[in-house]
Amino acid sequence: MSRHSETVINVINPNMTVTMTELIAKAAQASASPTTRIVGRTARFGAASIEGHYDEAIAAVGMLREIEAGNAEGCHAHVIACFGDPGLLAARELSAVPVLGIAEAAMHAASFVATHFSVVTTLSRTKVIAEHLVRNYGMEQHCRKVRAVDVAVLDLDKPEANVRGTLLGECQAALREDGIGAIVLGCAGMADLAHDLSTELGIPVIDGVAAAVRFAEALVGLRLKTSKHGDLAFPLPKMRTTL
Amino acid sequence: MSRHSETVINVINPNMTVTMTELIAKAAQASASPTTRIVGRTARFGAASIEGHYDEAIAAVGMLREIEAGNAEGCHAHVIACFGDPGLLAARELSAVPVLGIAEAAMHAASFVATHFSVVTTLSRTKVIAEHLVRNYGMEQHCRKVRAVDVAVLDLDKPEANVRGTLLGECQAALREDGIGAIVLGCAGMADLAHDLSTELGIPVIDGVAAAVRFAEALVGLRLKTSKHGDLAFPLPKMRTTL
Amino acid sequence: MSRHSETVINVINPNMTVTMTELIAKAAQASASPTTRIVGRTARFGAASIEGHYDEAIAAVGMLREIEAGNAEGCHAHVIACFGDPGLLAARELSAVPVLGIAEAAMHAASFVATHFSVVTTLSRTKVIAEHLVRNYGMEQHCRKVRAVDVAVLDLDKPEANVRGTLLGECQAALREDGIGAIVLGCAGMADLAHDLSTELGIPVIDGVAAAVRFAEALVGLRLKTSKHGDLAFPLPKMRTTL
Amino acid sequence: MSRHSETVINVINPNMTVTMTELIAKAAQASASPTTRIVGRTARFGAASIEGHYDEAIAAVGMLREIEAGNAEGCHAHVIACFGDPGLLAARELSAVPVLGIAEAAMHAASFVATHFSVVTTLSRTKVIAEHLVRNYGMEQHCRKVRAVDVAVLDLDKPEANVRGTLLGECQAALREDGIGAIVLGCAGMADLAHDLSTELGIPVIDGVAAAVRFAEALVGLRLKTSKHGDLAFPLPKMRTTL
Amino acid sequence: MSRHSETVINVINPNMTVTMTELIAKAAQASASPTTRIVGRTARFGAASIEGHYDEAIAAVGMLREIEAGNAEGCHAHVIACFGDPGLLAARELSAVPVLGIAEAAMHAASFVATHFSVVTTLSRTKVIAEHLVRNYGMEQHCRKVRAVDVAVLDLDKPEANVRGTLLGECQAALREDGIGAIVLGCAGMADLAHDLSTELGIPVIDGVAAAVRFAEALVGLRLKTSKHGDLAFPLPKMRTTL
Amino acid sequence: MSRHSETVINVINPNMTVTMTELIAKAAQASASPTTRIVGRTARFGAASIEGHYDEAIAAVGMLREIEAGNAEGCHAHVIACFGDPGLLAARELSAVPVLGIAEAAMHAASFVATHFSVVTTLSRTKVIAEHLVRNYGMEQHCRKVRAVDVAVLDLDKPEANVRGTLLGECQAALREDGIGAIVLGCAGMADLAHDLSTELGIPVIDGVAAAVRFAEALVGLRLKTSKHGDLAFPLPKMRTTL
C-alpha cells in the first residue's frame, strides 16, 4: 500500500458521519509530516456521533473493523479519532503496528508542555467519559478539570452554534479559574480550531488528532510496535461473529 | 412479562456459548430468592468466549442487544454474566432498571465479608482486565492479587482440565501468600464451584453470578433504578446501526 | 430465635435515643423482604446522638454489646444504623454472620445506579467522618462531594427544623453543581425521607438503612458469612472488661 | 500539676496490663528531654492487650477516659501508646493540647530519616490495622511492607519468646528484601529494643513511644494546640454515658 | 563546634538575601529550645529569592554547599528554610545527621493538630511547587487547598505590601471556604507572622521554620540519624565539580 | 543555526563524561528523522555520572546552562538525556521550545505499546529516583517494577561488565515475573542496546534517548511550545549567580 519511505497512518473516525471524517482527515494530513500519508476511514457500524457510553460501545465495533481494514492494507499505524478513545486496547490487540487514541495523545502532549491542563469537550453528559480517561491514563495530577460547552458533536460545524466563540469563552474561563497552562480540546470535530484558539489565548491548545498523528509517526520512526506479549497479544483463535 | 410479585432478572451471557448460558442460568436460579425468575440469554453477536480486550469489545455489542430484549420484555433488572463486566455503563444507559456486572457484584460482596480478597481467573492474559476493574471499582485497598489458573474458558467444563483441583490449588496458594480472607472467582463459568471450594477452604469463595442476582434483587426491593440524570440518561436520539 | 425460612436482621441504633431506633426499625422493616424480621436495638452505652469522633468512639462500644446480643439470639445478619459505620470491623470480628454499615451499603448501592453521587449529611463537623468513609470504601471516584445541612441529629424530627425543605434545597444544589446522578442521605434519621425526595428530585436518593437491610438479606441468601480467616477471625481469648 | 518550665506528657497505655505501662513509661521518660515529666496511665476499661479491631474499639474508650484524666490534671500533651493509635481523633476532640499516636509519630519520624521503611509488628492478624494507618497517614509511598513476627503482645517480655532474636531476623529480612532504609517497630511493648536493634542493623529502628514523646515536646515548644475549629472542636454538649 | 549538651542546628536560607536569613535565624532561635543554638547560613550561589522551578534548581546547589559547611562544623541537624524544600533528598544524602525541610515540617505538624489544612504561599506561580510537595509528602488527604497572596518574596517585609493584612484576608477566606482547622504559611519569610495570625484567627497557623527546628531537636533527642542504607547513603566517590 | 526545514534538537548529557555524550548523540542522531540535526552537549558542571539525589541536584545546574546555550543558538527542542530527568521543570521554565526528559519519553512511549512495563536501571540506589518519576508521571498503573543490574553508569561500556548479558538476564526475569509487555531501559548509556535486546526478547525495549528525540520532533511538528502561562513562564527577573 505504501510507497517507499512513506508512512501510512490509518485515521479512523469511529462515528459514521462522513463529513466529519473529511474534516478529521484533512486536519490529520495538514498536521502530518510531508512523508506521511493519511488514510481516513469512517466506521460503517455504530452511531452518527459518539456522546455516551452506549455510542462508545457500538462505535468500538465499527472502529475495530476499520482497524482490520488498515492492517490488511499494511498501514504503519492507527489513530482512533474520537476523544473517548473507544476500543483502544482491543485495537492494540488486533494490531502489530502502533495504535493511538486522540484523547491519550492530547493529554500526553499537554503534560509535555504544561504542568496542568483542562479539557474542553462537547456535551456535559460526556464529561464522565473524559474523566475516566484522565484516571486511566494517570493524568489526575495534570488535568485540573473537564469542561463542556454543551454543543452536540454534529452541531460543531453549524454557524448558528458559534462554536469558536463558545469554545473561546470556556477556554478563557479555564484559564482564569483552573490554574492551567494548556487546553486539551475534547472532540475530534474541533481539530480545525486548535491553532486559532491557541493564538487567541496565548497558551497551547491541543487537538488530539494532530497529536496522535505526530506521536504515531514518532513510534513508527522508533520502530516500536505494539507488544504481542501478554494482554495485547493477537486474539486467541475461536469462533467469532463478524459484522 | 412477570406474574404478580415475581422479580424477573435478565441474566445475559455475553459470550455465544449456549451450554455456558445454561450453566450460568442454572446457577443464577439456584442462588436466587424463591420469588425471582431468571431469564437466561445468550449474546448472538461476539465471541464463543471472552478472553481479551477484543472479545470484550465485540461481546459488549451482542450483550447490549440482549439488554434491549430484556427491557422490551419488562424485566426488573439485568446481570452481565462475564467477569470483565463488558459494556456495563452502556447497559445502564439503555436501562431504567438496575444493571449489575458479576465482577462488580463479587468484589463488593467480598469487601462486605473480608477486608482483603484475591481474584482467581482463567487465563493470565485476562488478568489485566480484572486489574482494571479492581481500579475502576475502587477495590485497590481490598484486592490483594489477581491470579490465573491458565485454563481457557471453554475448557472449564472438560474433565481433563481438572478445574476444581487446579482452582483449589490456586486458592490455597492465595490463602497462604496473599493475606486474604476471601476469594473471588474470576469467571462466570466457575459459578457452580463456589460453594464446594468455600467448604474445602474454610473461607468465603464468591461467585459473581450469584452475588449479582442477589444484589439485583436487593436493588429491585429498594425500588432503586438506574439514574437517568447525567451520563446514564437514555442515549440521545440519533442515527445508529443495528445488528 | 427465627422461625423457619425467616431471616432475622439485627438493626442497631448506635445512639441511645429510643425514638430514633423506632424510626429506624420501622424504616428497616418497611424496606425489608416479607420474610425478613427486623429486630431493632438501641445502644445502652454511648451518646444521645453521634456527631463527632468522640461520639463515634463511645458509641462503638455500646453498639458492639448489641452485636453480641444479636449473635446470642441467633440473628442472621447485623446492620449498624449510623452513617459513620462506627465499630464496623470490630463488629465483623465478633460475628460469624454478615455485618453491614449503612454508609457502606448506601455508597455501594449508589455506585450501582449512578456513576457519581454526593452525600448530604447533618452537621458540617461530621463531613470529615463521611469523607474518611468515602476513602476507606474506595468511593473517591464515585463521590463528588459531602454536603451538610447543619441540622443536629436530634432536631431532624422537629417540625421547626424543616428538615425536608432544607434537605431538598441541599439536594437540588448538589444536582445543579456536583455533576451527580444520585444522592446518599448521610444520617439514619433521614431514612423516612428518601422515597419522597427521590420522587421530587427525579433521581435515586438512597437511605442507608434500607440499603443495608436489603444487602444483608442478599448476603444471607448467598450463604456468605464474615470470613473468620485473618483480621476478622474471632477475637483472641484474653482478659477484657465488660460494660 | 506541673512545676515551672516542666512539660508534662500524659502517656497512656490503652491496654490494661500495668507491667506494660511501666515498661512504656520508663522508655518514654528515658527518651524525653530533661525538662519533661512523663505521667504513665493505664486504661481501666478494655483488654489486656490489643490485637484486633475489637480490642481497639473497646480500648479506645478506656484510653479516652485517661485523656480526660490528663486534661483534668493540666498535662501539656498526650501520647497514645499502642501502635494502632486507637481513638486518636476522638482524643484530639477532647483535648486542647496536642495528642500523638505512636504509629503516627514513628511513621512520620521514619519518613524524615529514610525514603522507605517497613513496619515489624506482633501478630499477623494485626497487620491490617497497621496497613490502614499507613494509608490514613499518607505513608503509602514511604512504607514498603508491614511484617509480623507472630509473637503475642503479652509474650513480648517472655524470655522463651526470644523476641529480640525473632525481631532481628525479621528486620534483617526487611533490610534484604524490601528496599528500605529504616524500620518502624509496630508495638509499644518493643520500645526498649529499638536502640539495640538499630546498632545491630546499622539503620534507624524507630520506636513510636520515644518518637511521640519527642514530637509532643516539639508541639508544646511550638505552642501549637489541637485545632478547635471544625471536626476537632470539643464534643457538642449532649447526654452521654460514662464508664 | 558545640558546647556540651548544646544542640547546634544549621538553618540554611537557600536564597541569597542576607536580610531574610537574619529574619529566619531570629525566628528559628526564638522558636528553639533554650539548649539549641541556631547557626544561620545564606546560600552563596543561586537566586535572590526562590519563586519557580528554575530558582529552586540553582538554589539547591547553593544550599547543598551550606549543608557541607554545616557538616564540616559538626552541627547536629539541618533545616532547609525555603518552603519548596529544594534539594532535600540530596541534603540527606550528604548528611549523617537529620535534615528537615520547612514545608515538610509544617505540613506534618499541621496534620498532628488538625485533620485538614490549607497552605497560603506568596506567588500564584509557586502554588504548583507546593502542590507537588503535598503529593510527595502524602498530604493529599490533609491539605485542602494551596492559596497565594501574590506578594513577591522580597516584598514580604515592605510596609506598602501590607503582608499581614493580605495574609489575614486569605487565611480568613480559607477558614470560610476550605473546611480546614489549620493554616500552613508557605514561605520562610512569613515566619514572624505565625503567632499573631494564629491569635487573630483562633486556629493554629504554622510556620515551617519553627516546626522544622523543633522537629530537628526531636530527632536529635531521639538519636535518630539519616539512614545511610540505600538511596540516602553518602554519594559514591567520583569526579565532581565544585562551586 | 538551523538550515531551512531542518529541526535542531539540543540533546544534553547532564553528566560530564564526554564519551557518554558521544554515545548518546550518536544514538540520538541514528534514531532521528532525516531532517533532524542533533546537537550533543555535555554538562560542564556537576558529576561524572549521576547515581543519586546529590548527583542529580548538581547535574541539574550544569544541564540548565546547556539549555540556555541551546536556546541562545535557536534550537527547536531540548532533550535531557539522563534517566532521572534532572531539572526538567526548570528547563521548561527557561525555554519557549519543548523540553523532554528521557525517562518521561520512554515511559510514555511504553504506555502506548504495552499496558504494563518494567524499568531496568543501573544501580539499586537509583531505583528510588525512577520510582519517584513513575509516580510523578502518573505511571503507577503501567509500571510494574523498577529493577537494577547493579552496574555503575561509567562501567556500562566496559567489556568485563558484560552489560548486554546482565541486562538481558534482568529483562528476562522481568518478562517471566512481572506481567509486562515492554521494558524501559533506565539509563541513557544503554541507548545502543535497545534494538538488540528487543529482538532477542521479542518485546518492545525502549530507549529514552530515541523516544525523547522522536517525541520532540512530534511536538515541533505540532508547533506546540512550552506554555509560558503559569509555573512554566520565564523566570522572574532578579539577581541570580551564574556558574
PDB file of N, CA and C in Angstrom, chain C residues 36-71:
ATOM      1  N   THR C  36     -38.359 -11.233  56.051  1.00  0.00           N
ATOM      2  CA  THR C  36     -37.337 -10.728  56.976  1.00  0.00           C
ATOM      3  C   THR C  36     -37.997 -10.113  58.199  1.00  0.00           C
ATOM      4  N   ARG C  37     -37.458 -10.431  59.349  1.00  0.00           N
ATOM      5  CA  ARG C  37     -37.920  -9.793  60.574  1.00  0.00           C
ATOM      6  C   ARG C  37     -36.797  -8.908  61.117  1.00  0.00           C
ATOM      7  N   ILE C  38     -37.120  -7.654  61.343  1.00  0.00           N
ATOM      8  CA  ILE C  38     -36.140  -6.705  61.878  1.00  0.00           C
ATOM      9  C   ILE C  38     -36.232  -6.700  63.390  1.00  0.00           C
ATOM     10  N   VAL C  39     -35.107  -6.825  64.029  1.00  0.00           N
ATOM     11  CA  VAL C  39     -35.043  -6.619  65.472  1.00  0.00           C
ATOM     12  C   VAL C  39     -34.275  -5.317  65.696  1.00  0.00           C
ATOM     13  N   GLY C  40     -34.947  -4.331  66.200  1.00  0.00           N
ATOM     14  CA  GLY C  40     -34.287  -3.054  66.441  1.00  0.00           C
ATOM     15  C   GLY C  40     -33.667  -3.031  67.831  1.00  0.00           C
ATOM     16  N   ARG C  41     -32.470  -2.539  67.922  1.00  0.00           N
ATOM     17  CA  ARG C  41     -31.813  -2.442  69.235  1.00  0.00           C
ATOM     18  C   ARG C  41     -31.195  -1.068  69.401  1.00  0.00           C
ATOM     19  N   THR C  42     -31.155  -0.607  70.611  1.00  0.00           N
ATOM     20  CA  THR C  42     -30.579   0.696  70.932  1.00  0.00           C
ATOM     21  C   THR C  42     -29.343   0.497  71.798  1.00  0.00           C
ATOM     22  N   ALA C  43     -28.286   1.181  71.471  1.00  0.00           N
ATOM     23  CA  ALA C  43     -27.090   1.114  72.302  1.00  0.00           C
ATOM     24  C   ALA C  43     -27.424   1.610  73.703  1.00  0.00           C
ATOM     25  N   ARG C  44     -26.909   0.904  74.686  1.00  0.00           N
ATOM     26  CA  ARG C  44     -27.163   1.327  76.062  1.00  0.00           C
ATOM     27  C   ARG C  44     -25.927   1.969  76.684  1.00  0.00           C
ATOM     28  N   PHE C  45     -24.977   2.254  75.870  1.00  0.00           N
ATOM     29  CA  PHE C  45     -23.781   2.977  76.306  1.00  0.00           C
ATOM     30  C   PHE C  45     -23.403   3.893  75.153  1.00  0.00           C
ATOM     31  N   GLY C  46     -22.966   5.088  75.463  1.00  0.00           N
ATOM     32  CA  GLY C  46     -22.545   5.990  74.403  1.00  0.00           C
ATOM     33  C   GLY C  46     -23.165   7.362  74.512  1.00  0.00           C
ATOM     34  N   ALA C  47     -23.789   7.801  73.419  1.00  0.00           N
ATOM     35  CA  ALA C  47     -24.260   9.189  73.366  1.00  0.00           C
ATOM     36  C   ALA C  47     -25.663   9.245  72.769  1.00  0.00           C
ATOM     37  N   ALA C  48     -26.345  10.327  73.069  1.00  0.00           N
ATOM     38  CA  ALA C  48     -27.711  10.512  72.578  1.00  0.00           C
ATOM     39  C   ALA C  48     -27.748  10.671  71.059  1.00  0.00           C
ATOM     40  N   SER C  49     -26.680  11.184  70.517  1.00  0.00           N
ATOM     41  CA  SER C  49     -26.561  11.279  69.057  1.00  0.00           C
ATOM     42  C   SER C  49     -25.077  11.238  68.732  1.00  0.00           C
ATOM     43  N   ILE C  50     -24.764  10.959  67.497  1.00  0.00           N
ATOM     44  CA  ILE C  50     -23.363  10.728  67.121  1.00  0.00           C
ATOM     45  C   ILE C  50     -22.967  11.789  66.111  1.00  0.00           C
ATOM     46  N   GLU C  51     -22.193  12.735  66.604  1.00  0.00           N
ATOM     47  CA  GLU C  51     -21.862  13.898  65.792  1.00  0.00           C
ATOM     48  C   GLU C  51     -20.401  14.285  65.955  1.00  0.00           C
ATOM     49  N   GLY C  52     -19.538  13.299  65.906  1.00  0.00           N
ATOM     50  CA  GLY C  52     -18.120  13.596  66.034  1.00  0.00           C
ATOM     51  C   GLY C  52     -17.335  12.329  66.291  1.00  0.00           C
ATOM     52  N   HIS C  53     -16.011  12.469  66.296  1.00  0.00           N
ATOM     53  CA  HIS C  53     -15.151  11.311  66.510  1.00  0.00           C
ATOM     54  C   HIS C  53     -15.345  10.723  67.903  1.00  0.00           C
ATOM     55  N   TYR C  54     -15.517  11.580  68.891  1.00  0.00           N
ATOM     56  CA  TYR C  54     -15.671  11.095  70.258  1.00  0.00           C
ATOM     57  C   TYR C  54     -16.978  10.327  70.413  1.00  0.00           C
ATOM     58  N   ASP C  55     -18.051  10.902  69.917  1.00  0.00           N
ATOM     59  CA  ASP C  55     -19.332  10.189  69.958  1.00  0.00           C
ATOM     60  C   ASP C  55     -19.205   8.823  69.287  1.00  0.00           C
ATOM     61  N   GLU C  56     -18.509   8.797  68.164  1.00  0.00           N
ATOM     62  CA  GLU C  56     -18.324   7.520  67.459  1.00  0.00           C
ATOM     63  C   GLU C  56     -17.585   6.498  68.310  1.00  0.00           C
ATOM     64  N   ALA C  57     -16.532   6.964  68.973  1.00  0.00           N
ATOM     65  CA  ALA C  57     -15.708   6.026  69.744  1.00  0.00           C
ATOM     66  C   ALA C  57     -16.508   5.400  70.875  1.00  0.00           C
ATOM     67  N   ILE C  58     -17.260   6.224  71.608  1.00  0.00           N
ATOM     68  CA  ILE C  58     -18.012   5.634  72.726  1.00  0.00           C
ATOM     69  C   ILE C  58     -19.219   4.857  72.216  1.00  0.00           C
ATOM     70  N   ALA C  59     -19.820   5.323  71.139  1.00  0.00           N
ATOM     71  CA  ALA C  59     -20.973   4.609  70.582  1.00  0.00           C
ATOM     72  C   ALA C  59     -20.579   3.220  70.094  1.00  0.00           C
ATOM     73  N   ALA C  60     -19.364   3.108  69.587  1.00  0.00           N
ATOM     74  CA  ALA C  60     -18.934   1.810  69.056  1.00  0.00           C
ATOM     75  C   ALA C  60     -19.043   0.729  70.125  1.00  0.00           C
ATOM     76  N   VAL C  61     -18.663   1.086  71.338  1.00  0.00           N
ATOM     77  CA  VAL C  61     -18.686   0.091  72.411  1.00  0.00           C
ATOM     78  C   VAL C  61     -20.119  -0.295  72.762  1.00  0.00           C
ATOM     79  N   GLY C  62     -20.991   0.705  72.838  1.00  0.00           N
ATOM     80  CA  GLY C  62     -22.398   0.386  73.084  1.00  0.00           C
ATOM     81  C   GLY C  62     -22.981  -0.458  71.961  1.00  0.00           C
ATOM     82  N   MET C  63     -22.612  -0.131  70.762  1.00  0.00           N
ATOM     83  CA  MET C  63     -23.097  -0.877  69.599  1.00  0.00           C
ATOM     84  C   MET C  63     -22.605  -2.321  69.634  1.00  0.00           C
ATOM     85  N   LEU C  64     -21.340  -2.502  69.991  1.00  0.00           N
ATOM     86  CA  LEU C  64     -20.772  -3.863  69.974  1.00  0.00           C
ATOM     87  C   LEU C  64     -21.487  -4.793  70.960  1.00  0.00           C
ATOM     88  N   ARG C  65     -21.952  -4.210  72.052  1.00  0.00           N
ATOM     89  CA  ARG C  65     -22.694  -5.034  73.011  1.00  0.00           C
ATOM     90  C   ARG C  65     -23.988  -5.560  72.380  1.00  0.00           C
ATOM     91  N   GLU C  66     -24.594  -4.746  71.544  1.00  0.00           N
ATOM     92  CA  GLU C  66     -25.827  -5.183  70.869  1.00  0.00           C
ATOM     93  C   GLU C  66     -25.524  -6.170  69.730  1.00  0.00           C
ATOM     94  N   ILE C  67     -24.328  -6.086  69.201  1.00  0.00           N
ATOM     95  CA  ILE C  67     -23.899  -7.134  68.244  1.00  0.00           C
ATOM     96  C   ILE C  67     -23.852  -8.470  68.980  1.00  0.00           C
ATOM     97  N   GLU C  68     -23.253  -8.437  70.159  1.00  0.00           N
ATOM     98  CA  GLU C  68     -23.167  -9.679  70.940  1.00  0.00           C
ATOM     99  C   GLU C  68     -24.552 -10.199  71.299  1.00  0.00           C
ATOM    100  N   ALA C  69     -25.442  -9.282  71.636  1.00  0.00           N
ATOM    101  CA  ALA C  69     -26.806  -9.699  71.962  1.00  0.00           C
ATOM    102  C   ALA C  69     -27.472 -10.344  70.755  1.00  0.00           C
ATOM    103  N   GLY C  70     -27.299  -9.740  69.610  1.00  0.00           N
ATOM    104  CA  GLY C  70     -27.868 -10.305  68.387  1.00  0.00           C
ATOM    105  C   GLY C  70     -27.272 -11.671  68.075  1.00  0.00           C
ATOM    106  N   ASN C  71     -25.966 -11.777  68.227  1.00  0.00           N
ATOM    107  CA  ASN C  71     -25.325 -13.074  67.987  1.00  0.00           C
ATOM    108  C   ASN C  71     -25.861 -14.136  68.951  1.00  0.00           C
TER     109      ASN C  71
END
